[in-house]
């Protein structure tokens, strides 16, 4: 299934050229055009799923396997010292291309990037309440 208005469908299926690092029947890994760091790559399924909610479980597992293989190779070849895997769902969460993709961001000493969040204070009672909300009947 592919979506004719989706740029990542076109890239993943080779209609639009990209700097491809890896390709198999189900995935393409490309270099991001607006990289956070050298080697910033995107793992993109060839089939169109808007986000993690839509992605079938099996493809979710396969995407992580591809990321693991690429992380080993990229660490070896680029000499990065760490990696962020980031995956945005929904515009509120920073998603701008609505075809599932996983960011692979190699990290280097003094790369100038801060990828993170401001930790909030929370009580044990609040944590208990959230757990109940997620896990309770
Ligand atoms: P999101 O914000 O949806 O998680 O990430 C979208 C990413 O796709 C951004 O990092 C952006 O730089 C990248 N991107 C958008 N359009 C293109 C494109 O046409 N080619 C490539 N290689 N990357 C793109
Ligand atoms: Zn698509």
PDB file of C-alpha atoms and ligand atoms in Angstrom, residues 7-8 11 16-19 30-36 40 42 44 86-89 93-99 101 103, ligand 1:
ATOM      1  CA  UNK A   7       7.014  11.923  -0.123  1.00  0.00           C
ATOM      2  CA  UNK A   8       8.376   9.024   1.941  1.00  0.00           C
ATOM      3  CA  UNK A  11      11.520   7.887  -1.562  1.00  0.00           C
ATOM      4  CA  UNK A  16      12.449   9.954  -5.765  1.00  0.00           C
ATOM      5  CA  UNK A  17      16.194   9.445  -5.417  1.00  0.00           C
ATOM      6  CA  UNK A  18      17.811   9.507  -1.992  1.00  0.00           C
ATOM      7  CA  UNK A  19      21.160   8.754  -0.391  1.00  0.00           C
ATOM      8  CA  UNK A  30      18.293   7.080   3.885  1.00  0.00           C
ATOM      9  CA  UNK A  31      20.303  10.094   4.951  1.00  0.00           C
ATOM     10  CA  UNK A  32      18.125  12.896   6.351  1.00  0.00           C
ATOM     11  CA  UNK A  33      18.209  16.102   4.246  1.00  0.00           C
ATOM     12  CA  UNK A  34      18.297  18.243   7.396  1.00  0.00           C
ATOM     13  CA  UNK A  35      20.688  16.255   9.577  1.00  0.00           C
ATOM     14  CA  UNK A  36      21.060  16.862  13.308  1.00  0.00           C
ATOM     15  CA  UNK A  40      21.572  11.285  10.634  1.00  0.00           C
ATOM     16  CA  UNK A  42      15.868   7.571   8.650  1.00  0.00           C
ATOM     17  CA  UNK A  44      11.489   4.022   6.437  1.00  0.00           C
ATOM     18  CA  UNK A  86      13.898   8.992  17.925  1.00  0.00           C
ATOM     19  CA  UNK A  87      10.468   8.362  16.520  1.00  0.00           C
ATOM     20  CA  UNK A  88       7.832  11.100  16.454  1.00  0.00           C
ATOM     21  CA  UNK A  89       4.074  10.442  16.313  1.00  0.00           C
ATOM     22  CA  UNK A  93       5.168  15.327  19.111  1.00  0.00           C
ATOM     23  CA  UNK A  94       7.146  16.930  16.295  1.00  0.00           C
ATOM     24  CA  UNK A  95       6.164  14.660  13.414  1.00  0.00           C
ATOM     25  CA  UNK A  96       6.300  16.549  10.121  1.00  0.00           C
ATOM     26  CA  UNK A  97       6.225  13.677   7.603  1.00  0.00           C
ATOM     27  CA  UNK A  98       3.233  11.444   8.204  1.00  0.00           C
ATOM     28  CA  UNK A  99       4.752   8.178   7.029  1.00  0.00           C
ATOM     29  CA  UNK A 101      10.043   6.645  10.208  1.00  0.00           C
ATOM     30  CA  UNK A 103      15.473   8.741  13.233  1.00  0.00           C
TER      31      UNK A 103
HETATM   32  P1  LIG B   1       9.787  14.120  11.598  1.00  0.00           P
HETATM   33  O1  LIG B   1       9.831  15.565  12.034  1.00  0.00           O
HETATM   34  O2  LIG B   1       8.521  13.820  10.834  1.00  0.00           O
HETATM   35  O3  LIG B   1      10.041  13.141  12.703  1.00  0.00           O
HETATM   36  O4  LIG B   1      11.022  13.953  10.628  1.00  0.00           O
HETATM   37  C1  LIG B   1      10.989  14.219   9.275  1.00  0.00           C
HETATM   38  C2  LIG B   1      12.429  14.256   8.808  1.00  0.00           C
HETATM   39  O5  LIG B   1      12.436  14.052   7.409  1.00  0.00           O
HETATM   40  C3  LIG B   1      13.148  15.569   9.075  1.00  0.00           C
HETATM   41  O6  LIG B   1      14.325  15.298   9.837  1.00  0.00           O
HETATM   42  C4  LIG B   1      13.484  16.097   7.681  1.00  0.00           C
HETATM   43  O7  LIG B   1      14.741  16.717   7.631  1.00  0.00           O
HETATM   44  C5  LIG B   1      13.444  14.852   6.827  1.00  0.00           C
HETATM   45  N1  LIG B   1      13.010  15.049   5.469  1.00  0.00           N
HETATM   46  C6  LIG B   1      11.903  15.734   5.042  1.00  0.00           C
HETATM   47  N2  LIG B   1      11.800  15.673   3.702  1.00  0.00           N
HETATM   48  C7  LIG B   1      12.857  14.922   3.267  1.00  0.00           C
HETATM   49  C8  LIG B   1      13.279  14.505   1.969  1.00  0.00           C
HETATM   50  O8  LIG B   1      12.667  14.824   0.940  1.00  0.00           O
HETATM   51  N3  LIG B   1      14.399  13.738   1.907  1.00  0.00           N
HETATM   52  C9  LIG B   1      15.099  13.375   3.027  1.00  0.00           C
HETATM   53  N4  LIG B   1      16.192  12.616   2.850  1.00  0.00           N
HETATM   54  N5  LIG B   1      14.724  13.761   4.268  1.00  0.00           N
HETATM   55  C10 LIG B   1      13.620  14.529   4.387  1.00  0.00           C
END
